[in-house]
Amino acid sequence: MAFPGTGKIWMNGRLVEWKDATIHIASHVIHYGSGVFEGARCYATPRGSACFRLDAHMRRLQHSMKIYRMEYALDLSGWQQAVLDTIRANQLKACYIRPIVYRGYEALGVNPFPCPVDAAILLWDWGAYLGQEALEEGCDVKISSWARMAPNTLPATAKSSANYANSGLSKMEAITDGYTEAIALDVYGNISEGSGQNIFLVRDRTIHTPPIASSILGGITRDSVMTLARDLGFSVQETVLPRESLYVADEVFVVGTAAEVTPIRSVDKIVIGGGRRGPVTEALQRAFFDVINGKVPDVHGWLTYVYPEEGSLRSADKKVESGLSARG
Ligand SMILES: Cc1ncc(COP(=O)(O)O)c(C=O)c1O
């Protein structure tokens, strides 16, 4: 989906126009992938706009930064405030949220330390990532010929820009071969994750998903879906899963901030279950969409409302000026 090219972007504590949100070609991140980022969403609910698990996303950003030895002058509440201020400044009701922390312009040796740690927060409108139809009909995936990163190479639990070189290879292969998405195995041949989603399978009404040690990103949607599944009375097992367990599953689905909860109807052209969304997937999809759309009480405290009162939209810019103090 192409960008509309308008709106304000938060860059090191300042709001700049979309067209002016540029960095130098000699920035370290462009050459060496030295960035970490997040992907979160804000939804329009009947009680107003609400970010889903903003605290968990910004905590994961801090963990990614820590792994890559990046320091920045914002604490957890400062990061959350910066996101909320940016949404208010853009007066958006619903959006995708992309904070990124990266090594900027100073020198181009491999050593990232001399380069400043810079940050930005971008917002845009992003619909169903794997297509609206896929949410009901399911999509067709293949097992990637590219393995996910081996342990102790690139850390999979850090949401680093560099990891998406691997995701991109899998995704391009899948598209070239006529599939919607790729599922990668880890270097031991067990199921890892999609190019931008975690994966679940259902067998005899028990839900299984690979553990963190299977080279996955610890997804916030994954955690939410496991919680909702247990709320609904399902047994959920985090367990190492061989490739072929996908082929014989009753249901398979992928989850992520962008993909939300999307059923898989075939893997390597082998039809899964009935070849369309199964009943467990449907129940979890409904539970997830009910929470994010504010249709049920927020019993887990997952929603952060953006506009404390609906009438506060007009005073948003004032709040931004006062709330932005990171690097001025
Ligand atoms: C590689 C990868 N795995 C899993 C996920 C799902 O994570 P989350 O649910 O936190 O969006 C993503 C989404 O960004 C991802 O890129």
Short mmCIF file of C-alpha atoms and ligand atoms in Angstrom, two decimals:
data_model
loop_
_atom_site.label_atom_id
_atom_site.label_comp_id
_atom_site.label_asym_id
_atom_site.label_seq_id
_atom_site.Cartn_x
_atom_site.Cartn_y
_atom_site.Cartn_z
CA MET A 1 0.00 0.00 0.00
CA ALA A 2 1.61 3.30 -1.08
CA PHE A 3 2.06 6.11 1.45
CA PRO A 4 -0.16 9.17 1.08
CA GLY A 5 2.95 11.25 1.80
CA THR A 6 1.38 13.55 4.35
CA GLY A 7 1.33 13.89 8.11
CA LYS A 8 3.84 14.62 10.82
CA ILE A 9 6.71 12.36 11.82
CA TRP A 10 8.41 12.45 15.22
CA MET A 11 12.19 12.69 14.79
CA ASN A 12 14.34 12.98 17.91
CA GLY A 13 11.59 14.81 19.75
CA ARG A 14 10.60 17.18 16.95
CA LEU A 15 7.60 16.88 14.66
CA VAL A 16 8.53 17.25 11.01
CA GLU A 17 6.45 17.10 7.86
CA TRP A 18 6.42 13.73 6.08
CA LYS A 19 8.40 15.06 3.08
CA ASP A 20 11.09 16.54 5.35
CA ALA A 21 11.64 13.38 7.44
CA THR A 22 14.91 12.45 5.76
CA ILE A 23 18.31 11.15 6.91
CA HIS A 24 21.74 11.30 5.28
CA ILE A 25 22.79 8.53 2.86
CA ALA A 26 25.93 8.03 4.98
CA SER A 27 23.82 7.07 8.02
CA HIS A 28 25.10 3.82 9.53
CA VAL A 29 21.67 2.15 9.49
CA ILE A 30 21.40 2.34 5.71
CA HIS A 31 24.65 0.46 5.16
CA TYR A 32 24.66 -2.01 8.05
CA GLY A 33 21.02 -2.47 9.13
CA SER A 34 21.82 -1.00 12.55
CA GLY A 35 18.25 -0.19 13.54
CA VAL A 36 15.64 -1.68 15.85
CA PHE A 37 11.98 -0.95 15.53
CA GLU A 38 8.43 -1.72 16.56
CA GLY A 39 5.13 -2.21 14.82
CA ALA A 40 2.00 -1.50 16.85
CA ARG A 41 -1.54 -0.48 16.03
CA CYS A 42 -4.08 2.08 17.18
CA TYR A 43 -7.73 1.09 16.65
CA ALA A 44 -10.93 3.15 16.51
CA THR A 45 -13.17 1.78 19.26
CA PRO A 46 -16.61 2.92 20.42
CA ARG A 47 -14.88 4.63 23.39
CA GLY A 48 -12.36 6.38 21.17
CA SER A 49 -8.99 5.60 19.62
CA ALA A 50 -6.93 3.06 21.54
CA CYS A 51 -3.41 1.65 21.11
CA PHE A 52 -3.17 -2.11 21.59
CA ARG A 53 -0.55 -3.17 24.15
CA LEU A 54 1.54 -0.04 23.64
CA ASP A 55 3.47 -0.72 26.84
CA ALA A 56 4.49 -4.22 25.68
CA HIS A 57 5.59 -2.91 22.29
CA MET A 58 7.70 -0.13 23.75
CA ARG A 59 9.19 -2.52 26.31
CA ARG A 60 10.22 -4.83 23.47
CA LEU A 61 11.77 -1.82 21.71
CA GLN A 62 13.81 -1.14 24.84
CA HIS A 63 14.91 -4.78 24.94
CA SER A 64 15.94 -4.68 21.27
CA MET A 65 17.93 -1.50 22.02
CA LYS A 66 19.60 -3.11 25.01
CA ILE A 67 20.71 -6.14 22.98
CA TYR A 68 22.23 -3.78 20.40
CA ARG A 69 23.81 -1.51 23.06
CA MET A 70 21.77 1.51 22.06
CA GLU A 71 20.89 4.19 24.59
CA TYR A 72 18.29 6.89 24.18
CA ALA A 73 16.97 9.57 26.50
CA LEU A 74 13.46 8.17 26.90
CA ASP A 75 12.17 5.73 29.48
CA LEU A 76 9.20 3.40 28.97
CA SER A 77 6.59 6.03 29.78
CA GLY A 78 8.48 8.58 27.65
CA TRP A 79 8.30 6.27 24.62
CA GLN A 80 4.60 5.67 25.14
CA GLN A 81 3.98 9.40 25.55
CA ALA A 82 5.90 10.18 22.36
CA VAL A 83 3.72 7.72 20.40
CA LEU A 84 0.50 9.12 21.86
CA ASP A 85 1.62 12.70 21.20
CA THR A 86 2.42 11.84 17.58
CA ILE A 87 -0.99 10.25 17.03
CA ARG A 88 -2.66 13.30 18.58
CA ALA A 89 -0.61 15.69 16.46
CA ASN A 90 -1.80 13.84 13.36
CA GLN A 91 -5.36 13.66 14.71
CA LEU A 92 -5.63 10.04 13.63
CA LYS A 93 -8.40 7.73 14.75
CA ALA A 94 -6.71 4.48 13.73
CA CYS A 95 -3.21 3.81 12.40
CA TYR A 96 -0.19 1.54 12.24
CA ILE A 97 2.62 2.79 14.51
CA ARG A 98 6.29 2.39 13.56
CA PRO A 99 8.86 3.64 16.10
CA ILE A 100 12.46 3.09 14.93
CA VAL A 101 15.76 3.65 16.75
CA TYR A 102 18.81 3.66 14.53
CA ARG A 103 22.48 4.50 14.23
CA GLY A 104 22.75 7.78 12.38
CA TYR A 105 25.35 9.93 10.64
CA GLU A 106 28.95 10.17 11.84
CA ALA A 107 31.26 7.52 10.32
CA LEU A 108 30.94 4.40 8.20
CA GLY A 109 33.14 1.85 9.87
CA VAL A 110 31.41 -1.37 10.90
CA ASN A 111 31.72 -0.23 14.53
CA PRO A 112 28.35 1.38 15.32
CA PHE A 113 29.52 3.13 18.51
CA PRO A 114 30.73 6.42 16.96
CA CYS A 115 27.33 6.99 15.34
CA PRO A 116 24.51 8.74 17.20
CA VAL A 117 21.44 6.80 18.27
CA ASP A 118 18.54 8.56 16.58
CA ALA A 119 14.82 7.80 16.71
CA ALA A 120 11.65 8.40 14.75
CA ILE A 121 7.97 7.54 15.02
CA LEU A 122 5.95 7.17 11.80
CA LEU A 123 2.23 6.55 11.52
CA TRP A 124 0.22 5.41 8.56
CA ASP A 125 -3.01 3.77 7.59
CA TRP A 126 -2.49 0.01 7.07
CA GLY A 127 -5.37 -2.37 6.41
CA ALA A 128 -5.39 -6.18 6.56
CA TYR A 129 -1.74 -7.12 5.79
CA LEU A 130 -2.49 -10.42 4.06
CA GLY A 131 -5.70 -9.12 2.51
CA GLN A 132 -9.25 -8.83 3.83
CA GLU A 133 -10.31 -11.99 2.03
CA ALA A 134 -7.56 -14.00 3.74
CA LEU A 135 -9.08 -13.24 7.15
CA GLU A 136 -12.03 -15.48 6.20
CA GLU A 137 -10.81 -17.70 3.41
CA GLY A 138 -7.28 -18.26 4.64
CA CYS A 139 -4.09 -17.98 2.62
CA ASP A 140 -1.66 -20.33 0.91
CA VAL A 141 1.86 -20.54 2.25
CA LYS A 142 5.04 -22.45 1.52
CA ILE A 143 7.91 -23.56 3.69
CA SER A 144 10.77 -21.26 2.84
CA SER A 145 14.02 -22.66 1.50
CA TRP A 146 15.68 -20.03 3.73
CA ALA A 147 16.08 -21.00 7.38
CA ARG A 148 15.53 -18.48 10.16
CA MET A 149 18.68 -17.14 11.80
CA ALA A 150 20.69 -19.73 13.76
CA PRO A 151 20.96 -19.16 17.50
CA ASN A 152 23.84 -16.85 18.40
CA THR A 153 24.04 -15.29 14.94
CA LEU A 154 21.46 -12.50 14.68
CA PRO A 155 19.24 -12.46 17.77
CA ALA A 156 15.70 -13.33 16.66
CA THR A 157 14.08 -11.90 19.79
CA ALA A 158 15.40 -8.43 18.96
CA LYS A 159 13.24 -6.70 16.37
CA SER A 160 16.23 -5.54 14.36
CA SER A 161 16.11 -4.13 10.84
CA ALA A 162 18.90 -6.59 9.94
CA ASN A 163 16.62 -9.59 10.63
CA TYR A 164 14.28 -8.45 7.89
CA ALA A 165 16.88 -9.22 5.24
CA ASN A 166 16.12 -12.86 6.09
CA SER A 167 12.36 -12.21 6.15
CA GLY A 168 12.60 -10.44 2.81
CA LEU A 169 14.34 -13.39 1.15
CA SER A 170 11.57 -15.74 2.35
CA LYS A 171 8.80 -13.37 1.34
CA MET A 172 10.21 -12.80 -2.16
CA GLU A 173 10.61 -16.54 -2.70
CA ALA A 174 7.01 -17.15 -1.61
CA ILE A 175 5.60 -14.45 -3.90
CA THR A 176 7.73 -15.57 -6.85
CA ASP A 177 6.46 -19.12 -6.38
CA GLY A 178 2.81 -17.97 -6.25
CA TYR A 179 2.18 -18.08 -2.50
CA THR A 180 1.03 -15.32 -0.17
CA GLU A 181 3.45 -15.94 2.66
CA ALA A 182 6.47 -18.02 3.70
CA ILE A 183 6.96 -20.03 6.86
CA ALA A 184 10.59 -20.45 7.84
CA LEU A 185 12.08 -23.39 9.69
CA ASP A 186 14.89 -22.91 12.20
CA VAL A 187 18.33 -24.33 11.44
CA TYR A 188 17.33 -27.63 13.06
CA GLY A 189 14.45 -28.04 10.61
CA ASN A 190 11.69 -27.27 13.11
CA ILE A 191 8.95 -24.73 12.51
CA SER A 192 9.98 -21.17 13.36
CA GLU A 193 7.72 -18.37 12.08
CA GLY A 194 6.42 -16.44 9.10
CA SER A 195 8.31 -13.54 7.51
CA GLY A 196 6.38 -11.17 9.79
CA GLN A 197 4.10 -13.39 11.87
CA ASN A 198 4.17 -16.10 14.51
CA ILE A 199 2.48 -19.38 13.70
CA PHE A 200 0.02 -21.64 15.54
CA LEU A 201 -1.46 -25.03 14.73
CA VAL A 202 -4.45 -26.81 16.19
CA ARG A 203 -4.59 -30.56 16.62
CA ASP A 204 -7.52 -32.24 18.43
CA ARG A 205 -8.51 -28.85 19.89
CA THR A 206 -5.09 -28.34 21.52
CA ILE A 207 -3.22 -25.27 20.30
CA HIS A 208 0.52 -25.50 19.64
CA THR A 209 3.09 -22.83 18.83
CA PRO A 210 6.89 -22.93 18.59
CA PRO A 211 8.81 -21.72 21.67
CA ILE A 212 11.02 -18.63 21.80
CA ALA A 213 14.08 -20.90 21.32
CA SER A 214 12.87 -21.85 17.81
CA SER A 215 14.37 -18.56 16.48
CA ILE A 216 11.15 -16.57 16.71
CA LEU A 217 10.34 -13.01 17.58
CA GLY A 218 8.37 -13.07 20.84
CA GLY A 219 5.25 -11.63 19.28
CA ILE A 220 2.85 -9.51 21.28
CA THR A 221 -0.06 -10.84 19.25
CA ARG A 222 1.23 -14.38 19.95
CA ASP A 223 1.18 -13.64 23.68
CA SER A 224 -2.29 -12.08 23.42
CA VAL A 225 -3.69 -15.00 21.43
CA MET A 226 -2.27 -17.51 23.92
CA THR A 227 -3.93 -15.55 26.76
CA LEU A 228 -7.27 -15.35 24.93
CA ALA A 229 -7.10 -19.06 24.05
CA ARG A 230 -6.59 -19.97 27.71
CA ASP A 231 -9.42 -17.60 28.66
CA LEU A 232 -11.62 -19.61 26.27
CA GLY A 233 -10.57 -22.86 27.96
CA PHE A 234 -8.15 -24.18 25.32
CA SER A 235 -4.91 -25.90 26.22
CA VAL A 236 -1.95 -24.04 24.66
CA GLN A 237 1.45 -25.73 24.32
CA GLU A 238 4.69 -23.94 23.42
CA THR A 239 6.59 -26.80 21.91
CA VAL A 240 9.17 -27.64 19.23
CA LEU A 241 7.21 -28.59 16.12
CA PRO A 242 8.50 -30.59 13.15
CA ARG A 243 7.68 -29.34 9.66
CA GLU A 244 5.22 -32.11 8.92
CA SER A 245 3.05 -31.24 11.94
CA LEU A 246 1.71 -28.38 9.81
CA TYR A 247 0.56 -30.74 7.04
CA VAL A 248 -1.49 -32.91 9.41
CA ALA A 249 -2.88 -30.14 11.62
CA ASP A 250 -6.63 -29.58 11.84
CA GLU A 251 -6.05 -25.82 11.59
CA VAL A 252 -3.10 -23.47 11.08
CA PHE A 253 -3.08 -19.72 11.55
CA VAL A 254 -0.54 -16.89 11.72
CA VAL A 255 -0.64 -13.89 14.05
CA GLY A 256 1.05 -10.52 14.20
CA THR A 257 0.35 -6.83 14.55
CA ALA A 258 0.11 -6.41 10.79
CA ALA A 259 -1.53 -9.77 9.95
CA GLU A 260 -3.68 -9.85 13.14
CA VAL A 261 -5.12 -13.42 13.13
CA THR A 262 -5.07 -14.94 9.64
CA PRO A 263 -5.98 -18.56 8.81
CA ILE A 264 -3.75 -20.71 6.59
CA ARG A 265 -5.61 -22.97 4.18
CA SER A 266 -2.67 -24.76 2.58
CA VAL A 267 1.02 -25.36 3.21
CA ASP A 268 3.18 -26.45 0.25
CA LYS A 269 -0.10 -27.08 -1.63
CA ILE A 270 -1.22 -29.56 1.03
CA VAL A 271 -4.73 -28.59 2.15
CA ILE A 272 -5.02 -27.99 5.89
CA GLY A 273 -8.16 -29.38 7.55
CA GLY A 274 -11.22 -28.29 5.59
CA GLY A 275 -9.21 -25.88 3.44
CA ARG A 276 -10.73 -22.81 5.04
CA ARG A 277 -10.86 -21.07 8.40
CA GLY A 278 -11.45 -23.65 11.14
CA PRO A 279 -13.62 -23.24 14.25
CA VAL A 280 -10.78 -22.68 16.74
CA THR A 281 -9.18 -20.06 14.50
CA GLU A 282 -12.56 -18.38 14.10
CA ALA A 283 -13.16 -18.32 17.87
CA LEU A 284 -9.72 -16.82 18.52
CA GLN A 285 -10.08 -14.35 15.68
CA ARG A 286 -13.41 -13.21 17.12
CA ALA A 287 -11.97 -12.93 20.65
CA PHE A 288 -9.00 -10.93 19.33
CA PHE A 289 -11.06 -8.58 17.15
CA ASP A 290 -13.56 -8.03 19.99
CA VAL A 291 -10.73 -6.85 22.26
CA ILE A 292 -8.97 -4.62 19.73
CA ASN A 293 -12.23 -3.10 18.56
CA GLY A 294 -13.30 -2.40 22.15
CA LYS A 295 -16.41 -4.61 21.85
CA VAL A 296 -15.76 -6.44 25.13
CA PRO A 297 -14.43 -5.18 28.48
CA ASP A 298 -10.65 -4.75 28.44
CA VAL A 299 -10.06 -7.26 31.23
CA HIS A 300 -6.32 -7.55 30.57
CA GLY A 301 -5.69 -3.78 30.44
CA TRP A 302 -4.42 -3.94 26.87
CA LEU A 303 -5.88 -0.70 25.51
CA THR A 304 -4.40 2.78 25.96
CA TYR A 305 -6.88 5.45 24.95
CA VAL A 306 -5.29 8.19 22.89
CA TYR A 307 -7.67 11.09 23.42
CA PRO A 308 -8.67 11.28 27.09
CA GLU A 309 -11.80 13.14 26.04
CA GLU A 310 -13.10 13.20 22.49
CA GLY A 311 -13.10 17.03 22.65
CA SER A 312 -9.33 17.07 23.15
CA LEU A 313 -8.53 16.69 19.46
CA ARG A 314 -8.11 20.40 18.88
CA SER A 315 -5.62 20.90 21.70
CA ALA A 316 -3.41 18.05 20.47
CA ASP A 317 -0.63 20.24 19.12
CA LYS A 318 -0.15 21.99 22.45
CA LYS A 319 0.27 18.64 24.15
CA VAL A 320 2.86 17.60 21.60
CA GLU A 321 4.98 20.68 22.23
CA SER A 322 4.98 20.11 25.97
CA GLY A 323 5.46 16.34 25.77
CA LEU A 324 8.44 16.26 23.42
CA SER A 325 11.64 16.72 25.28
CA ALA A 326 13.88 13.82 24.30
CA ARG A 327 16.59 15.38 22.17
CA GLY A 328 14.95 18.73 21.44
C1 LIG B 1 9.41 -11.92 12.21
C2 LIG B 1 8.18 -11.60 13.00
N1 LIG B 1 7.65 -12.51 13.82
C3 LIG B 1 6.55 -12.27 14.55
C4 LIG B 1 5.90 -11.06 14.46
C5 LIG B 1 4.67 -10.81 15.29
O1 LIG B 1 4.97 -9.92 16.34
P1 LIG B 1 3.87 -8.95 16.93
O2 LIG B 1 2.69 -9.78 17.25
O3 LIG B 1 4.51 -8.38 18.15
O4 LIG B 1 3.57 -7.93 15.91
C6 LIG B 1 6.40 -10.06 13.63
C7 LIG B 1 5.73 -8.78 13.54
O5 LIG B 1 6.28 -7.77 13.49
C8 LIG B 1 7.58 -10.33 12.90
O6 LIG B 1 8.10 -9.41 12.08
#
